[in-house]
PDB file of C-alpha atoms in Angstrom:
ATOM      1  CA  ILE G   1      66.327 106.022  74.003  1.00  0.00           C
ATOM      2  CA  ASN G   2      62.995 105.208  75.608  1.00  0.00           C
ATOM      3  CA  SER G   3      63.428 101.497  74.904  1.00  0.00           C
ATOM      4  CA  GLU G   4      62.669  98.954  77.605  1.00  0.00           C
ATOM      5  CA  LYS G   5      66.199  97.682  77.040  1.00  0.00           C
ATOM      6  CA  THR G   6      69.356  99.507  78.035  1.00  0.00           C
ATOM      7  CA  THR G   7      70.297 101.550  74.949  1.00  0.00           C
ATOM      8  CA  LEU G   8      73.792 102.392  73.720  1.00  0.00           C
ATOM      9  CA  VAL G   9      73.888 105.355  71.329  1.00  0.00           C
ATOM     10  CA  ASP G  10      76.998 105.755  69.186  1.00  0.00           C
ATOM     11  CA  PHE G  11      77.575 109.373  68.118  1.00  0.00           C
ATOM     12  CA  TRP G  12      79.749 109.061  64.994  1.00  0.00           C
ATOM     13  CA  ALA G  13      80.535 110.523  61.567  1.00  0.00           C
ATOM     14  CA  GLU G  14      81.580 108.999  58.243  1.00  0.00           C
ATOM     15  CA  TRP G  15      84.849 110.967  58.170  1.00  0.00           C
ATOM     16  CA  CYS G  16      85.908 109.891  61.687  1.00  0.00           C
ATOM     17  CA  GLY G  17      88.630 107.191  61.621  1.00  0.00           C
ATOM     18  CA  PRO G  18      88.231 106.127  65.278  1.00  0.00           C
ATOM     19  CA  CYS G  19      84.467 105.877  64.706  1.00  0.00           C
ATOM     20  CA  ARG G  20      85.000 103.461  61.814  1.00  0.00           C
ATOM     21  CA  ALA G  21      87.449 101.428  63.930  1.00  0.00           C
ATOM     22  CA  LEU G  22      84.871 101.213  66.730  1.00  0.00           C
ATOM     23  CA  ALA G  23      81.999 100.049  64.488  1.00  0.00           C
ATOM     24  CA  PRO G  24      82.926  96.315  64.319  1.00  0.00           C
ATOM     25  CA  LYS G  25      83.146  96.157  68.124  1.00  0.00           C
ATOM     26  CA  LEU G  26      79.688  97.700  68.433  1.00  0.00           C
ATOM     27  CA  ASP G  27      78.313  95.230  65.868  1.00  0.00           C
ATOM     28  CA  GLU G  28      79.679  92.359  67.984  1.00  0.00           C
ATOM     29  CA  ILE G  29      78.238  93.849  71.186  1.00  0.00           C
ATOM     30  CA  SER G  30      74.869  94.312  69.481  1.00  0.00           C
ATOM     31  CA  SER G  31      74.804  90.654  68.384  1.00  0.00           C
ATOM     32  CA  GLU G  32      76.091  89.221  71.646  1.00  0.00           C
ATOM     33  CA  MET G  33      73.928  91.340  73.966  1.00  0.00           C
ATOM     34  CA  GLU G  34      70.819  91.802  71.812  1.00  0.00           C
ATOM     35  CA  SER G  35      68.480  90.361  74.447  1.00  0.00           C
ATOM     36  CA  ASN G  36      69.507  93.062  76.953  1.00  0.00           C
ATOM     37  CA  VAL G  37      70.914  95.974  74.952  1.00  0.00           C
ATOM     38  CA  LYS G  38      69.833  98.008  71.951  1.00  0.00           C
ATOM     39  CA  VAL G  39      72.735  99.571  69.990  1.00  0.00           C
ATOM     40  CA  VAL G  40      71.887 102.657  67.926  1.00  0.00           C
ATOM     41  CA  LYS G  41      74.164 104.680  65.640  1.00  0.00           C
ATOM     42  CA  LEU G  42      73.577 108.426  65.337  1.00  0.00           C
ATOM     43  CA  ASN G  43      75.414 110.238  62.535  1.00  0.00           C
ATOM     44  CA  ILE G  44      76.195 113.723  63.855  1.00  0.00           C
ATOM     45  CA  ASP G  45      76.393 115.196  60.344  1.00  0.00           C
ATOM     46  CA  GLU G  46      72.817 114.083  59.636  1.00  0.00           C
ATOM     47  CA  ASN G  47      71.587 115.058  63.139  1.00  0.00           C
ATOM     48  CA  PRO G  48      73.527 118.238  64.015  1.00  0.00           C
ATOM     49  CA  GLU G  49      71.275 119.198  66.943  1.00  0.00           C
ATOM     50  CA  SER G  50      71.800 115.953  68.864  1.00  0.00           C
ATOM     51  CA  PRO G  51      75.459 116.370  69.964  1.00  0.00           C
ATOM     52  CA  SER G  52      74.784 119.655  71.754  1.00  0.00           C
ATOM     53  CA  LYS G  53      71.582 118.259  73.296  1.00  0.00           C
ATOM     54  CA  TYR G  54      73.608 115.476  74.951  1.00  0.00           C
ATOM     55  CA  GLY G  55      76.835 117.383  75.593  1.00  0.00           C
ATOM     56  CA  VAL G  56      78.866 115.496  72.981  1.00  0.00           C
ATOM     57  CA  ARG G  57      82.109 117.390  72.355  1.00  0.00           C
ATOM     58  CA  GLY G  58      84.145 114.732  70.540  1.00  0.00           C
ATOM     59  CA  ILE G  59      83.485 111.579  68.602  1.00  0.00           C
ATOM     60  CA  PRO G  60      83.166 108.726  68.903  1.00  0.00           C
ATOM     61  CA  THR G  61      81.038 109.179  72.003  1.00  0.00           C
ATOM     62  CA  LEU G  62      78.933 106.340  73.380  1.00  0.00           C
ATOM     63  CA  ILE G  63      76.060 107.232  75.700  1.00  0.00           C
ATOM     64  CA  VAL G  64      74.214 104.596  77.717  1.00  0.00           C
ATOM     65  CA  PHE G  65      70.531 105.254  78.378  1.00  0.00           C
ATOM     66  CA  LYS G  66      68.321 103.347  80.801  1.00  0.00           C
ATOM     67  CA  ASP G  67      64.619 104.085  81.171  1.00  0.00           C
ATOM     68  CA  GLY G  68      65.059 107.112  78.896  1.00  0.00           C
ATOM     69  CA  LYS G  69      67.758 108.695  81.053  1.00  0.00           C
ATOM     70  CA  GLU G  70      71.476 109.062  80.366  1.00  0.00           C
ATOM     71  CA  VAL G  71      73.341 106.889  82.862  1.00  0.00           C
ATOM     72  CA  ASP G  72      76.881 106.682  81.453  1.00  0.00           C
ATOM     73  CA  GLN G  73      79.148 108.020  78.725  1.00  0.00           C
ATOM     74  CA  ILE G  74      82.337 106.799  77.050  1.00  0.00           C
ATOM     75  CA  VAL G  75      84.423 109.042  74.789  1.00  0.00           C
ATOM     76  CA  GLY G  76      86.860 107.544  72.291  1.00  0.00           C
ATOM     77  CA  ASN G  77      87.595 104.165  70.782  1.00  0.00           C
ATOM     78  CA  HIS G  78      87.914 101.786  73.753  1.00  0.00           C
ATOM     79  CA  PRO G  79      88.506  98.030  73.887  1.00  0.00           C
ATOM     80  CA  LYS G  80      85.334  95.971  73.556  1.00  0.00           C
ATOM     81  CA  GLU G  81      85.748  94.610  77.103  1.00  0.00           C
ATOM     82  CA  ASN G  82      85.675  98.146  78.564  1.00  0.00           C
ATOM     83  CA  ILE G  83      82.515  99.033  76.649  1.00  0.00           C
ATOM     84  CA  VAL G  84      80.801  95.799  77.733  1.00  0.00           C
ATOM     85  CA  ALA G  85      81.771  96.455  81.373  1.00  0.00           C
ATOM     86  CA  VAL G  86      80.158  99.911  81.259  1.00  0.00           C
ATOM     87  CA  ILE G  87      76.984  98.524  79.665  1.00  0.00           C
ATOM     88  CA  GLU G  88      76.720  95.644  82.155  1.00  0.00           C
ATOM     89  CA  LYS G  89      76.614  98.110  85.061  1.00  0.00           C
ATOM     90  CA  HIS G  90      73.240  99.269  83.730  1.00  0.00           C
ATOM     91  CA  ILE G  91      71.517  96.046  82.680  1.00  0.00           C
TER      92      ILE G  91
END
């Protein structure tokens, strides 16, 4: 979160179908935007305190952090282009 790069945190769980469907898009974004964006996956079952800390009520939730601060949030499995557009606002 305190990375020099814009950071995208994916709040997900193994049992979540939409989360699994979103994963390949995030892998592509991570590869294509690696010079500007850090993509991190956070399993909510393994980190149960994190969702409440960041106000996550449903998964998948993507939170964009810049300079250690939350700057945007996307809930649900969106098209890759929509996710990229949100990230690019904060690069």
